[in-house]
Coordinates of C-alpha atoms in Angstrom, one line a residue:
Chain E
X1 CA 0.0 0.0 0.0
X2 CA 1.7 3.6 -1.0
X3 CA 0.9 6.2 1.2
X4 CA 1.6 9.9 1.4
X5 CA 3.5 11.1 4.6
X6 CA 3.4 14.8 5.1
X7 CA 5.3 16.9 7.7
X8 CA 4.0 21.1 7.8
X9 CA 5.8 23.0 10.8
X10 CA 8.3 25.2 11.9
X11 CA 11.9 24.4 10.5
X12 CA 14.2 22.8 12.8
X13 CA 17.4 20.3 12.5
X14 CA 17.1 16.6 12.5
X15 CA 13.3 16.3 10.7
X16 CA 13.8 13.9 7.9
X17 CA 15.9 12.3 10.1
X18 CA 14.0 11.1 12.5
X19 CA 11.5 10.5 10.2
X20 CA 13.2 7.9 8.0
X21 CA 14.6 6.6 11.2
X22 CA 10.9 6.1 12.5
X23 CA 9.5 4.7 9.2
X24 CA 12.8 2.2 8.6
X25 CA 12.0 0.5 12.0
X26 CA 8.5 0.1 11.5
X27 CA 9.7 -1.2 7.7
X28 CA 8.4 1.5 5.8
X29 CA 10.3 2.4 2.2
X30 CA 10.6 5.6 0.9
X31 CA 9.9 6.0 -2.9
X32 CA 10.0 9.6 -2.9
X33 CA 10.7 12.4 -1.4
X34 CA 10.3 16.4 -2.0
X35 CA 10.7 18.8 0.1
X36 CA 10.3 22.8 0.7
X37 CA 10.5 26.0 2.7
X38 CA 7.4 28.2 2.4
X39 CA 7.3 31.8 3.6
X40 CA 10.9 31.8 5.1
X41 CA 10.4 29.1 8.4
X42 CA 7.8 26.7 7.3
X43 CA 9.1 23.5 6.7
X44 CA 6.9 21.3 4.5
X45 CA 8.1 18.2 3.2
X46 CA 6.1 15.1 0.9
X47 CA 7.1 12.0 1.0
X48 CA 5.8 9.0 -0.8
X49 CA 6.2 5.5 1.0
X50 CA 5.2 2.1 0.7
X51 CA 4.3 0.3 4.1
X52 CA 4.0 -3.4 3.9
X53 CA 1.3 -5.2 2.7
X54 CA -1.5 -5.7 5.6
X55 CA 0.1 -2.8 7.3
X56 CA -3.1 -0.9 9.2
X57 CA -2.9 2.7 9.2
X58 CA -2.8 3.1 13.0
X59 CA 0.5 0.9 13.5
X60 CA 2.5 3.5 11.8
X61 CA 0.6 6.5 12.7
X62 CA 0.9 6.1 16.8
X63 CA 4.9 6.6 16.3
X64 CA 4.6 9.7 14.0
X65 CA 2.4 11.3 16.2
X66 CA 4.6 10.8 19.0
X67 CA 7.9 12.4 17.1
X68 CA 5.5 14.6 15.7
X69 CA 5.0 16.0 19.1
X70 CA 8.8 16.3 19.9
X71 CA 9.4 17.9 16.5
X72 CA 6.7 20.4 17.3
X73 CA 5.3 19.8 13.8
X74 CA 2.3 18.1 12.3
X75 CA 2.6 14.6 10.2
X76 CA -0.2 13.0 8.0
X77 CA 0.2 9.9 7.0
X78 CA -2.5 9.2 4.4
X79 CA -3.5 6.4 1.8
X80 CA -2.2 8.2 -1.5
X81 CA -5.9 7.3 -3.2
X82 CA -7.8 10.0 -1.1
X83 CA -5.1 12.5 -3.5
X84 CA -5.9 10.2 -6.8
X85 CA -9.2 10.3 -6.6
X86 CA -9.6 14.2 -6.1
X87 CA -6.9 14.9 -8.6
X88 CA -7.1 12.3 -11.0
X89 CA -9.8 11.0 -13.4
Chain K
X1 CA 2.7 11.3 -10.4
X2 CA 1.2 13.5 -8.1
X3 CA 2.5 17.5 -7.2
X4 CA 3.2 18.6 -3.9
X5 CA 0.7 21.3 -4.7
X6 CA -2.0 19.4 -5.3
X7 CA -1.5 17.0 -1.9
X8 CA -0.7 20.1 0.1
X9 CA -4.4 21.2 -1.2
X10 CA -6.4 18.3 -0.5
X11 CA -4.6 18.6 2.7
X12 CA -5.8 21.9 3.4
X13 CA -9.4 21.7 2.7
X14 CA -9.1 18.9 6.0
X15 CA -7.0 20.9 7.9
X16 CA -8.2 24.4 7.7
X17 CA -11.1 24.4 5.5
X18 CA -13.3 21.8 7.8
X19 CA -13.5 19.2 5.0
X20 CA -15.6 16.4 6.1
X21 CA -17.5 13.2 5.6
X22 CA -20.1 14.2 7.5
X23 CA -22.1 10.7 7.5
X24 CA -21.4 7.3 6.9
X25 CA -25.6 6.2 7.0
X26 CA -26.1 2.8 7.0
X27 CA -29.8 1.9 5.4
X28 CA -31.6 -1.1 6.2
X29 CA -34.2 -2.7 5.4
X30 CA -36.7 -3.8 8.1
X31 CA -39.5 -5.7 6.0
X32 CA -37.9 -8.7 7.0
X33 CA -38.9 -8.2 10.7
X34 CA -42.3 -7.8 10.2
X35 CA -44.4 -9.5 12.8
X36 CA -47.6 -9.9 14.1
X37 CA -46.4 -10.2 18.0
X38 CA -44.8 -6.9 19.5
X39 CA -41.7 -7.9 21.4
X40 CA -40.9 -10.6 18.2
X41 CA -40.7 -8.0 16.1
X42 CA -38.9 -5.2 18.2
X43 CA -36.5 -8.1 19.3
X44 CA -35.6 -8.8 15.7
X45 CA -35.4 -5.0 14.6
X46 CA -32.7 -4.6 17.6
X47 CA -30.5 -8.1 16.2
X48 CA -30.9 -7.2 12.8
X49 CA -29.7 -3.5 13.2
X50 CA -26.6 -5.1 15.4
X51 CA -25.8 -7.8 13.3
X52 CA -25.6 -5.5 9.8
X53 CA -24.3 -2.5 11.4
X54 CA -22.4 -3.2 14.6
X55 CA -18.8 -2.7 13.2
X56 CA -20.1 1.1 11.1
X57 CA -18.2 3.0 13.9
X58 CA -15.1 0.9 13.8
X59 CA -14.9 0.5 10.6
X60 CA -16.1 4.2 10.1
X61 CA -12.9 4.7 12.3
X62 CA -10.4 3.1 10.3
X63 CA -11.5 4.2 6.7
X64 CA -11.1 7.9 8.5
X65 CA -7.6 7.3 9.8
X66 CA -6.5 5.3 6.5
X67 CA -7.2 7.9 4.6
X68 CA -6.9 11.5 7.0
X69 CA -10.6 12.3 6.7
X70 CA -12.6 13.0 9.7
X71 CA -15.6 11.3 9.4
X72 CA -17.7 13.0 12.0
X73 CA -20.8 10.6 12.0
X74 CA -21.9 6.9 11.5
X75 CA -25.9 6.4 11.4
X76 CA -28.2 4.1 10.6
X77 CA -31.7 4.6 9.0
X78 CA -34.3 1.8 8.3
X79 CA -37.6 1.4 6.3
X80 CA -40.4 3.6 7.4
X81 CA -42.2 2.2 11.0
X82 CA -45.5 3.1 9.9
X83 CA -45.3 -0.1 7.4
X84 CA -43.0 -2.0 9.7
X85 CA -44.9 -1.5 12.9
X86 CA -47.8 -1.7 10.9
X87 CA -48.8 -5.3 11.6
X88 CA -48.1 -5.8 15.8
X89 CA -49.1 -1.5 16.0
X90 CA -45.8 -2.0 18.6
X91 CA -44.3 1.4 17.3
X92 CA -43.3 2.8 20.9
X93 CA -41.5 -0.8 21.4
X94 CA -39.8 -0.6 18.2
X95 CA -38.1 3.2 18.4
X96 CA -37.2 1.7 22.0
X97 CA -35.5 -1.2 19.8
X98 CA -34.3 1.6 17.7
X99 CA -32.6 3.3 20.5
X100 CA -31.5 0.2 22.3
X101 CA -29.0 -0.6 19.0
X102 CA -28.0 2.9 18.3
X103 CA -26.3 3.0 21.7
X104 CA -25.1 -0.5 21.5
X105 CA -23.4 0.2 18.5
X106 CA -22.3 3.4 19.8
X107 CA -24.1 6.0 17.3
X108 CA -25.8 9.3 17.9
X109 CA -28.9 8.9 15.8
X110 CA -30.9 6.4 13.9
X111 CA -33.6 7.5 11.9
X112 CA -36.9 6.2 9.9
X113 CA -39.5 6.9 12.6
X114 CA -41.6 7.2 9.3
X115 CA -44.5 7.6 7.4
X116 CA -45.4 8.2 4.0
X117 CA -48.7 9.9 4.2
X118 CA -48.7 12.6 1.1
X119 CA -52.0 10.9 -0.4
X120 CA -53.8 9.4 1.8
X121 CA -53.3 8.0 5.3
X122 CA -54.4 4.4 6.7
X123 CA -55.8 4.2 10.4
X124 CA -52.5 2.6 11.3
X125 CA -51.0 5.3 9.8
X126 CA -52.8 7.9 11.5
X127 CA -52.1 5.5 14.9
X128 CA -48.3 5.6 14.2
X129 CA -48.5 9.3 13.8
X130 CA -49.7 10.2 16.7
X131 CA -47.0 7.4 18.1
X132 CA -44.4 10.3 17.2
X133 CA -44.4 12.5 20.1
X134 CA -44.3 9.7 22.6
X135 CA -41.7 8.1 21.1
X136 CA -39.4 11.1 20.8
X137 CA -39.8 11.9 24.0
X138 CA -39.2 8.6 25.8
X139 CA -35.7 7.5 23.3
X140 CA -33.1 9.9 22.9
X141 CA -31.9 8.8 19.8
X142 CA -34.6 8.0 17.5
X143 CA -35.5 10.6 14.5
X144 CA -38.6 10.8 12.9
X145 CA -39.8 11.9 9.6
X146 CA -43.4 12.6 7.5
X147 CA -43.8 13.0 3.8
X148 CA -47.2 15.0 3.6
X149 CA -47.2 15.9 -0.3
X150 CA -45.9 15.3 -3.3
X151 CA -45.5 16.6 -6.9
X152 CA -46.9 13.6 -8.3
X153 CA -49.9 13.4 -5.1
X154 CA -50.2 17.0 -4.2
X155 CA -50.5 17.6 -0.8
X156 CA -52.2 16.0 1.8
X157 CA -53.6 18.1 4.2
X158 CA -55.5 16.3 6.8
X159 CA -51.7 15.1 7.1
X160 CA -50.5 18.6 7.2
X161 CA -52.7 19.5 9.5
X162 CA -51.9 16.7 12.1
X163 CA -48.5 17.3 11.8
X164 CA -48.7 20.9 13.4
X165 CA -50.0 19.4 16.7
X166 CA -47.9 16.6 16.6
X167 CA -45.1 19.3 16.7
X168 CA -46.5 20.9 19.5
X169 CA -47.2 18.1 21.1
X170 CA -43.5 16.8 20.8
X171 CA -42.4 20.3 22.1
X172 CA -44.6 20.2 25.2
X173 CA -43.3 16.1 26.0
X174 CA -40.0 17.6 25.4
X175 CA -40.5 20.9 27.5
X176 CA -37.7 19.7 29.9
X177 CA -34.7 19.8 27.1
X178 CA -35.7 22.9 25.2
X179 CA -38.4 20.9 23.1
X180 CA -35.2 19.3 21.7
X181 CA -37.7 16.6 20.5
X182 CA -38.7 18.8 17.3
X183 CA -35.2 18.5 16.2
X184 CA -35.5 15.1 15.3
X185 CA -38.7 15.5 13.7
X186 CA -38.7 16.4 9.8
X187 CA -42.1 16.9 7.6
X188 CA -41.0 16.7 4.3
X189 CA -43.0 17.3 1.0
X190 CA -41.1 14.9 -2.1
X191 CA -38.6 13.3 0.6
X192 CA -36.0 11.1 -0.9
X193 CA -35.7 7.5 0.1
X194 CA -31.6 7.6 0.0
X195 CA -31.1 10.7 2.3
X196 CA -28.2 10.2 4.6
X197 CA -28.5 13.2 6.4
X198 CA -30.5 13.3 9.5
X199 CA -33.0 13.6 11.1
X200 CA -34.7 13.1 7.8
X201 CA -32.9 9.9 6.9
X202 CA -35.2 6.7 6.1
X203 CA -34.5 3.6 4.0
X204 CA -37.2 4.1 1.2
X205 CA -39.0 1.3 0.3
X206 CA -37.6 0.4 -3.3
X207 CA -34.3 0.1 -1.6
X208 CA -31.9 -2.9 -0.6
X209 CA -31.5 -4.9 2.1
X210 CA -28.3 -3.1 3.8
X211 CA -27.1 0.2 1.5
X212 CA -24.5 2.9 2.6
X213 CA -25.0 6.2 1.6
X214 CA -22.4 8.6 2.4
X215 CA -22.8 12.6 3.0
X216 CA -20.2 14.5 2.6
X217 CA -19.6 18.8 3.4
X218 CA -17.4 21.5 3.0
X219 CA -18.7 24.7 3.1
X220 CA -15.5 26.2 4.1
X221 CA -13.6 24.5 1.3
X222 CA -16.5 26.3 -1.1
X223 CA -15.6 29.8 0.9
X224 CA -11.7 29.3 0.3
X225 CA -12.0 28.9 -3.5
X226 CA -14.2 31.6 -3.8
X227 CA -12.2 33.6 -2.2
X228 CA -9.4 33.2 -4.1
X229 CA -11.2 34.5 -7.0
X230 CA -9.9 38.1 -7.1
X231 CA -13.0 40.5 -9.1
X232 CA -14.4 37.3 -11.6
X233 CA -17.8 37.6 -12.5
X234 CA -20.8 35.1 -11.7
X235 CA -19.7 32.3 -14.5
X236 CA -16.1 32.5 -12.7
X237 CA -18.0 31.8 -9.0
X238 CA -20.1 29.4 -10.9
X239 CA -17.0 27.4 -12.1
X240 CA -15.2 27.3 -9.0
X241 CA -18.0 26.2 -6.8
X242 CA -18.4 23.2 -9.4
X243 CA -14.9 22.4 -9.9
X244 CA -14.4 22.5 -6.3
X245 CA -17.9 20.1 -5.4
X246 CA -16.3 17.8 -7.6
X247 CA -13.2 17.7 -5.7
X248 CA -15.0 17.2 -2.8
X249 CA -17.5 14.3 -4.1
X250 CA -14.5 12.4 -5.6
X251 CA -13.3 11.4 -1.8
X252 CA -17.2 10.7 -1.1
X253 CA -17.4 8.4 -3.5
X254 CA -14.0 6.5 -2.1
X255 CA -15.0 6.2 1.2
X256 CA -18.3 5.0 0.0
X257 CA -17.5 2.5 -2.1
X258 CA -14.5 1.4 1.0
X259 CA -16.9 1.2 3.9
X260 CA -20.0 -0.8 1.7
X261 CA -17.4 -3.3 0.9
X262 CA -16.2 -3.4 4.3
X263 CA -19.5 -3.6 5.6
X264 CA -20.8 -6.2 3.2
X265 CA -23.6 -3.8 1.9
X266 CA -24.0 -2.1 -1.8
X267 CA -23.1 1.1 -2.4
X268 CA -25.7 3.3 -2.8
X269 CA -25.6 7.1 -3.2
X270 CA -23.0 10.1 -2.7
X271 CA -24.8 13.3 -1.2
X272 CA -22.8 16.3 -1.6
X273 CA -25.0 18.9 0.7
X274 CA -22.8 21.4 2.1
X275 CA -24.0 21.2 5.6
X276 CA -22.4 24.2 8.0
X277 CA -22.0 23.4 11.7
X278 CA -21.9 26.2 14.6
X279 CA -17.8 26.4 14.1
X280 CA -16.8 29.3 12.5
X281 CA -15.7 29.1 8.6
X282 CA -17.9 25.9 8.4
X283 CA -21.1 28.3 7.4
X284 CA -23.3 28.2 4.3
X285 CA -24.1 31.8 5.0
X286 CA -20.1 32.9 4.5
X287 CA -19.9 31.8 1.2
X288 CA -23.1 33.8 0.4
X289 CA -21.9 36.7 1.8
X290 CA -17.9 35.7 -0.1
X291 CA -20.1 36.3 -3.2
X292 CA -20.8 39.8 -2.7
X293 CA -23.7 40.0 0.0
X294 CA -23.0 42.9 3.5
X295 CA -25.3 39.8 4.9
X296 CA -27.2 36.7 4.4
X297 CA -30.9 37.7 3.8
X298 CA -29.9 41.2 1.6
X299 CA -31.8 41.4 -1.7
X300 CA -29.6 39.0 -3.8
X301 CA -29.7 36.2 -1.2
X302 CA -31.9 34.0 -3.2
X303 CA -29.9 34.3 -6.4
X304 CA -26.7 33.6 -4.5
X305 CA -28.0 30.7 -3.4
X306 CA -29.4 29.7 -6.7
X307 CA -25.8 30.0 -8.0
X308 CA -24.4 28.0 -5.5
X309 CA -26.9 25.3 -4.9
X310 CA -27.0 24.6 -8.6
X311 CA -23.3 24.5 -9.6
X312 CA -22.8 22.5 -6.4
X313 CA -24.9 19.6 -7.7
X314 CA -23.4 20.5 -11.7
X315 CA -20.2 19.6 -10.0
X316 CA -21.2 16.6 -8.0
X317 CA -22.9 14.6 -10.6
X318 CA -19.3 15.1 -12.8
X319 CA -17.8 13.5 -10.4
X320 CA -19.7 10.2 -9.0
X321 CA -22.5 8.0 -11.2
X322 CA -24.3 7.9 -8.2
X323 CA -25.2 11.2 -7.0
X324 CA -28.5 11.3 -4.5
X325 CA -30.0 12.0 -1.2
X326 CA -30.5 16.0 -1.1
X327 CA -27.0 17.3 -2.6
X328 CA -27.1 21.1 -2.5
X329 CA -26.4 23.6 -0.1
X330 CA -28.4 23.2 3.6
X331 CA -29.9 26.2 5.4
X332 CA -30.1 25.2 9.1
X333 CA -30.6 28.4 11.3
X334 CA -29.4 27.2 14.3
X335 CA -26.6 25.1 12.6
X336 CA -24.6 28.1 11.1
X337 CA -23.0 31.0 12.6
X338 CA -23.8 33.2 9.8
X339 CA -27.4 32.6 9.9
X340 CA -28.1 33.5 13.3
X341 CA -25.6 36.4 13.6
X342 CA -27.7 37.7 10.3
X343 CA -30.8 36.8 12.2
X344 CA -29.8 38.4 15.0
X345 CA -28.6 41.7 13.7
X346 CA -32.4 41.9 12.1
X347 CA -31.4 41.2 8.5
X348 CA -32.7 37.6 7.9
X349 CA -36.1 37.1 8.7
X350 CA -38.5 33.5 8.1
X351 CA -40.1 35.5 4.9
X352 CA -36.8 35.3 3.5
X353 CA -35.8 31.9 4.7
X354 CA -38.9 30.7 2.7
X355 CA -38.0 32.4 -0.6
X356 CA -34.5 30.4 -0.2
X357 CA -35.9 27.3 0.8
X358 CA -37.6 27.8 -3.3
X359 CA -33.8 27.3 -4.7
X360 CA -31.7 25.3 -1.9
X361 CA -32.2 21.5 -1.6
X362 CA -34.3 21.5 1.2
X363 CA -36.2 23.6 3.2
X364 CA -37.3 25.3 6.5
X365 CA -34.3 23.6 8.9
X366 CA -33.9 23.8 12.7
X367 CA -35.8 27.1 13.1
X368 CA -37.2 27.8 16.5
X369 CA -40.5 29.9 16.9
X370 CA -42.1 31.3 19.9
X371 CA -43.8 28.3 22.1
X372 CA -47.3 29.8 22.0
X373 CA -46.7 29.8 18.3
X374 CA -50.5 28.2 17.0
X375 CA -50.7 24.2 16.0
X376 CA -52.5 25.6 12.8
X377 CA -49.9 28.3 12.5
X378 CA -46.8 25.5 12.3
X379 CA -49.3 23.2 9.7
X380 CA -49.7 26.8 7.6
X381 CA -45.9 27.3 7.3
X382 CA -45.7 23.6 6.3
X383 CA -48.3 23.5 3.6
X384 CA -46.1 26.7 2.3
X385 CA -43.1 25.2 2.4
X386 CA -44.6 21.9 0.7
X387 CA -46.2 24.0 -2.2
X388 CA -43.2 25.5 -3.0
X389 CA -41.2 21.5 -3.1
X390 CA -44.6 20.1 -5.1
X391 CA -44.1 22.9 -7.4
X392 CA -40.8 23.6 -8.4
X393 CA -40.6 19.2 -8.3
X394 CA -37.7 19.1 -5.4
X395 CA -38.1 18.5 -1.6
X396 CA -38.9 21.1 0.7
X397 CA -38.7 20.1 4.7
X398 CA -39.7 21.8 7.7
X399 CA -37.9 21.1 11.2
X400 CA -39.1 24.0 13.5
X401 CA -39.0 24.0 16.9
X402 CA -41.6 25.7 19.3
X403 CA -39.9 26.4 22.2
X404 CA -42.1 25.4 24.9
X405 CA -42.6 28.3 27.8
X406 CA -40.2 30.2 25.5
X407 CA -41.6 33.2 23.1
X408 CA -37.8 35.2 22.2
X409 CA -34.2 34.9 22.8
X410 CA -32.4 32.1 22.2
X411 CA -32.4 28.7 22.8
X412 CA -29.6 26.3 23.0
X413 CA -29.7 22.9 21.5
X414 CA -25.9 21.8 21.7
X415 CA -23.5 20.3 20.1
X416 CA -24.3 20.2 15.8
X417 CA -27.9 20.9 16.4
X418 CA -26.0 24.2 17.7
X419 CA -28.2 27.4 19.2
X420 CA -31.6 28.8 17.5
X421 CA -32.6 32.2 17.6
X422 CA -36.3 32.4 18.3
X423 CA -38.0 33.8 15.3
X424 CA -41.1 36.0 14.7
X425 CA -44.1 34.5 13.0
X426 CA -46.7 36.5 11.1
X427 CA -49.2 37.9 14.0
X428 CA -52.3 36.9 11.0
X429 CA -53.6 33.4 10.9
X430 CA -54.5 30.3 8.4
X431 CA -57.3 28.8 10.9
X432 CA -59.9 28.1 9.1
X433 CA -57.6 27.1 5.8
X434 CA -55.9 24.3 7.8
X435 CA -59.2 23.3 9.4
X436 CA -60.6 22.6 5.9
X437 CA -58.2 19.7 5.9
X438 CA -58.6 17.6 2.5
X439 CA -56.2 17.2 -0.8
X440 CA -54.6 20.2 -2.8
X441 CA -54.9 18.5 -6.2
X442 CA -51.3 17.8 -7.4
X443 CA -49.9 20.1 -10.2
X444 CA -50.6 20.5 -13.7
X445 CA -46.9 19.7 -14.5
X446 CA -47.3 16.0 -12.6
X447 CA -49.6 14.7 -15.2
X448 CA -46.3 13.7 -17.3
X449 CA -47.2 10.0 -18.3

């Protein structure tokens, strides 16, 4: 299942990396990856990732939240056909 | 591939813009718990409504966190009591039955309390109608609805005319909660058997056995767009309130189609209604007043809405096969800030409301009138409301609340059913009219065959 991991906040060192760190222990791959500064300090980064098959939402989503709340940002980790379906025909 | 732009929208809408799926509904079927013996028959209403729909909140749950969507309620809504009920005349043990499941399965409302009455009206009929008040009063969770006309009927007004004191009466049983039991009680003229939204929600009878029907909102996703278009004229507005209820349908239609499956029901409709709630840039109303009005209910009001209400469903049906239930933009009073602060402030009045209700998808929602307001009075502002629905061939509604021991201020309902102004009715009256009782002959325009 491909998902769409997104990270909006306030720029600060060490983001992606305790991201990847967080989805490479739960066995989440990383197929791509963009990433931005908007407006001077807000850090906003896409990534597109594959969690293994049977994989339930929630399993991943309870860890982001919690380095979410370190990083003092805000992660979504969506399925990527919510963003198909409103984009795509 | 997909641009960061276009996720960083759709993300957005659901985090600033209030982008919802405002109901996962769950229609059943009930014909196959018919029974001669009361408790039989309740009992078998309360195990089929757990066995079809006990996993709609979890399930609900998980579709919402797979895909980042709040969906904000599941419901269920079954085939009309009056036919149901018809055969033990157990109504008041079935909307017990009713409740029993809906808080078992941990959902605020479940709805089809119902009767189809817009031509005529069987003694069981008239029995389960005048069932309504009692059993609003004594379940917390059971909604209720009555189709008194239609275009293809006309309207029934011995029908009409019961209704108004079975609104008062439900007001008076309710007199304890801010005749809270009116809010759950919808008379519609033309309802539509695939409705999701409540309390009007009933599984029509040419339905299937277990159907989900998903509503979806977004008024403040409407707002945003429009108001990102800097000077365009009314065919720009037009175009972006349709591209954008496309948008917006598009993930109705996903999470439909994901939670029937997971359900093991059919898919039934998507019902794009933008439906405000009490928070702030979730309002109907705004995006009127985005379009160019000082306030909701200025001269222009109905054409706004016109604009809106009809390129909402233009871009809706683009986007799913199966578009239904009421799709269009929803006018609750008490449900939308910008209502009552324009009610409030003197600029919206019930006149106006009504001349709206003529180009919105429904009708006369969640207004509350002074308590002493007349039975015949509440059945005269029905039969208006339905003549303008059996006319103009769409549904019309009327959920008005007369506050018991209450004649101005406000009244507060809570949570989405929000806070109601009290509203001024005309001091004349429609006595002896709604005394006649009777049929008003359906339209010319219904004789199509």
């Amino acid at each position: 299942m491909r998902a769409i991991l997104s990270v909006i906040g306030k720029d600060k060192k060490g983001i992606i990396a305790l991201v990847s760190t967080t989805l490479c222990k739960n066995d989440i791959n990383i197929l791509d990856i963009s990433q931005t500064i908007m407006q001077d300090e807000y850090f906003t980064m896409v990534m597109m990732v594959e969690l293994p098959k049977n994989m339930v939402m929630q399993k991943i989503n309870a860890p982001l939240q919690e380095i979410a709340k370190e990083l003092g940002v805000e992660i979504r980790i969506q399925h990527e056909d919510i963003f198909n379906s409103m984009h795509r025909m | 591939m997909l641009n960061i732009n276009e996720i960083l929208q759709t993300i957005e809408m659901i985090k600033d813009q209030h982008l919802d799926i405002r109901t996962i509904t769950m229609h059943l079927s009930l014909f196959d718990c018919i029974r001669d013996d009361k408790t039989k028959c309740a009992n078998l209403i309360y195990d089929k409504m757990i066995a079809k729909a006990g996993r709609l909140k979890s399930v609900g749950d998980a579709i919402a966190e797979k895909y980042g969507i709040p969906i904000v309620n599941k419901r269920v809504s079954v085939s009309p009591i009056s036919l149901i009920g018809s055969s033990s005349g157990g109504y008041i043990e079935i909307a017990k039955a009713l409740d029993k499941a809906a808080k078992e399965i941990g959902i605020d409302f479940v709805g089809g309390y119902s009767a189809l009455v817009q031509k005529g009206m069987t003694p069981k009929e008239k029995d389960f109608i005048l069932s309504i008040p009692e059993a609003l009063a004594s379940t917390e969770r059971v909604c209720s609805s009555i189709n008194i006309g239609s275009t293809r009927a006309g309207i029934n007004m011995d029908a009409v005319k019961l209704a108004g004191n079975i609104i008062k009466e439900t007001a008076y049983l309710t007199k304890d909660n801010e005749s809270i039991g009116c809010a759950k009680l919808v008379v519609f003229a033309n309802a539509v058997e695939d409705n999701p939204f409540m309390a009007g929600s009933f599984n029509g009878v040419g339905e299937g056995d277990a159907v989900i029907n998903v509503g979806i909102s977004g008024p403040g996703v409407v707002k945003a767009a429009i108001q990102r278009v800097n000077g365009g004229d009314c065919t720009e507005i037009a175009e972006t309130i349709k591209r954008t209820a496309f948008k917006i349908t598009r993930i109705g239609e996903l999470v439909a189609r994901e939670a029937a499956c997971e359900l093991n029901a059919s898919f039934g409709i998507v019902d794009l209604s933008l439906a405000p709630t009490p928070v702030r840039g979730d309002s109907v109303a705004q995006i009127l007043e985005e379009i160019g009005l000082s306030s909701v209910g200025a001269h222009g009001t109905t054409a706004c809405l016109y604009m809106l209400n009809d390129a909402v469903k233009k871009g809706g049906v683009m986007a799913s096969s199966h578009i239904g239930g009421l799709s269009g933009a929803f006018i609750p009073v008490s449900e939308d800030i910008g209502m009552i602060e324009a009610v409030k402030k003197g600029a919206l009045s019930l006149d106006k409301l009504e001349a709206m209700t003529a180009v919105c998808s429904v009708g006369l929602d969640m207004i509350a009138v002074p308590g002493d307001t007349s039975a015949s009075t509440i059945s005269a502002i029905i039969a208006d409301e339905a003549a303008i629905g059996v006319v103009n061939n769409k549904t019309t509604a009327v959920r008005i609340i007369p506050v018991y021991g209450k004649n101005e201020g406000f009244v507060e309902f809570g949570g989405l059913l929000g806070r109601a102004p009290i509203m001024k009715t005309s001091a004349e009256n429609a006595d002896l009219f709604i005394a006649r009782g009777g049929r008003i002959p359906a339209p010319i325009h219904s004789n199509k065959n």
